[in-house]
Coordinates of C-alpha atoms in Angstrom, one line a residue:
M1 CA 21.0 230.4 147.3
P2 CA 22.4 230.5 150.8
E3 CA 20.9 233.0 153.2
F4 CA 23.1 236.0 154.0
K5 CA 23.4 236.9 157.7
I6 CA 25.0 240.0 159.1
P7 CA 27.1 239.2 162.2
A8 CA 26.0 240.3 165.6
D9 CA 26.8 243.9 166.6
D10 CA 30.3 244.0 168.3
L11 CA 29.6 246.0 171.4
D12 CA 33.3 246.4 172.0
R13 CA 33.6 248.6 168.9
Q14 CA 32.6 252.3 169.4
L15 CA 31.5 255.2 167.2
S16 CA 34.4 257.3 166.1
V17 CA 33.9 261.0 165.8
V18 CA 37.2 262.6 164.8
D19 CA 38.1 266.3 165.2
P20 CA 41.1 266.8 162.9
D21 CA 42.4 269.5 165.3
D22 CA 42.2 267.3 168.4
P23 CA 45.6 267.8 170.1
S24 CA 45.8 264.1 171.0
L25 CA 46.0 263.0 167.4
Q26 CA 49.3 261.9 165.9
H27 CA 50.8 264.5 163.4
L28 CA 53.8 263.3 161.4
A29 CA 56.1 264.8 158.8
V30 CA 56.7 262.1 156.1
V31 CA 58.6 262.9 152.9
G32 CA 57.9 266.6 153.3
D33 CA 54.1 266.1 153.8
T34 CA 52.3 266.6 157.1
S35 CA 50.1 263.6 157.9
T36 CA 47.6 263.2 160.7
V37 CA 46.2 259.8 161.5
L38 CA 42.5 260.4 161.9
L39 CA 41.4 256.7 162.2
S40 CA 43.9 253.9 163.0
G41 CA 43.6 250.3 162.3
A42 CA 43.0 249.7 166.0
Q43 CA 39.8 251.8 165.7
T44 CA 38.6 250.0 162.5
A45 CA 39.4 246.4 163.5
G46 CA 42.3 246.5 161.0
R47 CA 40.0 247.1 158.0
F48 CA 41.4 250.5 157.1
C49 CA 43.2 253.6 158.3
L50 CA 42.3 257.2 157.4
I51 CA 45.1 259.8 157.1
D52 CA 44.7 263.6 156.6
M53 CA 47.6 264.7 154.4
K54 CA 48.9 268.2 153.8
V55 CA 51.0 268.2 150.7
P56 CA 53.2 271.3 150.1
D57 CA 53.4 272.7 146.5
G58 CA 55.7 270.4 144.5
G59 CA 55.6 267.8 147.3
G60 CA 54.6 264.2 147.3
P61 CA 56.2 260.7 147.5
G62 CA 58.3 259.2 144.7
P63 CA 57.3 256.0 142.9
H64 CA 56.2 253.1 145.1
R65 CA 53.5 250.4 145.2
H66 CA 51.7 248.6 148.0
D67 CA 49.9 245.3 148.3
F68 CA 46.8 247.1 149.5
E69 CA 44.2 249.5 148.2
E70 CA 44.6 253.3 148.6
M71 CA 41.9 255.9 148.1
F72 CA 42.6 259.6 148.1
H73 CA 39.9 262.3 148.3
L74 CA 41.1 265.8 147.5
L75 CA 39.9 268.5 149.9
E76 CA 42.0 271.4 148.6
G77 CA 44.3 271.9 145.6
E78 CA 45.4 269.8 142.7
I79 CA 47.4 266.6 142.7
E80 CA 49.1 265.0 139.7
F81 CA 48.9 261.3 140.1
T82 CA 51.3 259.1 138.1
F83 CA 49.7 255.7 137.8
R84 CA 51.5 252.9 135.9
G85 CA 53.5 255.7 134.1
E86 CA 50.5 257.8 133.0
K87 CA 49.8 261.2 134.6
S88 CA 46.4 262.6 135.5
V89 CA 45.4 265.6 137.6
A90 CA 42.8 265.4 140.3
K91 CA 41.2 268.5 141.8
A92 CA 39.4 269.3 145.0
G93 CA 36.3 267.2 145.4
M94 CA 37.6 264.3 143.3
T95 CA 38.4 260.9 144.6
V96 CA 41.2 258.6 143.2
N97 CA 41.5 254.9 143.9
I98 CA 44.8 253.2 143.5
P99 CA 44.4 249.4 143.2
A100 CA 46.7 247.1 145.1
N101 CA 50.2 246.4 143.6
A102 CA 50.1 249.2 141.0
P103 CA 53.1 251.5 140.7
H104 CA 52.2 255.1 141.5
S105 CA 53.4 258.4 142.9
F106 CA 51.8 261.9 143.3
K107 CA 52.9 265.5 143.3
N108 CA 51.1 268.7 144.4
V109 CA 50.8 271.0 141.3
S110 CA 48.5 273.6 142.9
G111 CA 50.9 276.4 143.4
S112 CA 50.0 276.2 147.2
D113 CA 49.4 273.6 149.8
A114 CA 47.0 270.8 148.9
R115 CA 45.1 268.6 151.4
M116 CA 43.6 265.2 150.9
L117 CA 42.3 262.2 152.8
C118 CA 44.1 258.9 152.3
M119 CA 42.3 255.7 153.2
C120 CA 44.4 252.5 153.1
A121 CA 42.6 249.1 153.2
P122 CA 43.5 247.1 155.2
A123 CA 45.2 249.3 157.8
G124 CA 48.9 249.4 158.4
Q125 CA 50.2 252.5 156.6
E126 CA 49.6 254.6 159.7
V127 CA 52.0 252.4 161.6
F128 CA 54.6 252.7 158.8
F129 CA 54.2 256.5 158.9
A130 CA 54.7 256.5 162.7
Q131 CA 58.0 254.5 162.3
V132 CA 59.5 256.6 159.5
G133 CA 57.9 260.0 160.2
T134 CA 59.0 262.9 162.5
P135 CA 56.4 264.3 165.0
V136 CA 55.1 267.8 164.2
E137 CA 52.9 270.1 166.3
S138 CA 49.6 270.0 164.3
R139 CA 48.0 268.9 161.0
T140 CA 48.6 272.4 159.6
A141 CA 52.3 272.5 160.6
S142 CA 54.8 272.5 157.8
A143 CA 57.1 269.5 157.6
P144 CA 60.7 270.3 158.4
K145 CA 63.0 270.6 155.4
L146 CA 65.4 267.7 155.3
T147 CA 69.0 268.0 154.4
K148 CA 70.4 265.7 151.8
D149 CA 71.9 263.4 154.5
E150 CA 68.6 263.4 156.5
F151 CA 66.6 262.6 153.4
G152 CA 69.0 259.7 152.6
A153 CA 68.6 258.4 156.1
F154 CA 64.8 258.6 155.8
L155 CA 64.9 256.7 152.5
A156 CA 67.2 254.0 153.9
K157 CA 64.9 253.5 157.0
A158 CA 61.8 253.4 154.7
A159 CA 63.5 250.9 152.4
V160 CA 64.3 248.6 155.4
L161 CA 60.8 248.8 156.8
A162 CA 58.8 248.8 153.5
P163 CA 58.5 245.0 153.1
E164 CA 57.1 244.6 156.6
F165 CA 54.3 247.0 155.5
R166 CA 53.7 245.4 152.1
T167 CA 55.3 248.3 150.3
E168 CA 58.0 248.6 147.6
L169 CA 59.9 251.8 146.9
L170 CA 60.6 252.1 143.2
K171 CA 63.3 253.9 141.3
P172 CA 62.3 257.4 140.0

């Protein structure tokens, strides 16, 4: 059996300690949710990104799929995940892993705001969010309500950019 060797420590990589209320973090409104990029791909050598998501009651993205893994850890509230057409509810403290390429969507069914951490591996989703999202003041800020025309423009932009970020938007 070959001997396993751990690569040498990369002294160019640093410890990351993230304060979610740090004003220098990027806060974005994406599909009615407020997302804060806690760790970017640049900080993790492209291995993953970590996004703090505030999802308003009834909010969440429509059906889509990605060619990468997503893991959600619920901090507050209840989220109904639709995975390959089947629905299940995750509550605070639970973790949900979405395998690559699987159709899914989610919706907050809490009756109030829900909060979860989303880790995408490898990184890239944070760059997509930055290109389609609208900056907001903080991670606790509410995302602005989009008019029908604004929502249509968002969907059109997301559809154009999605393939570059290994994502496919699916019909509801």
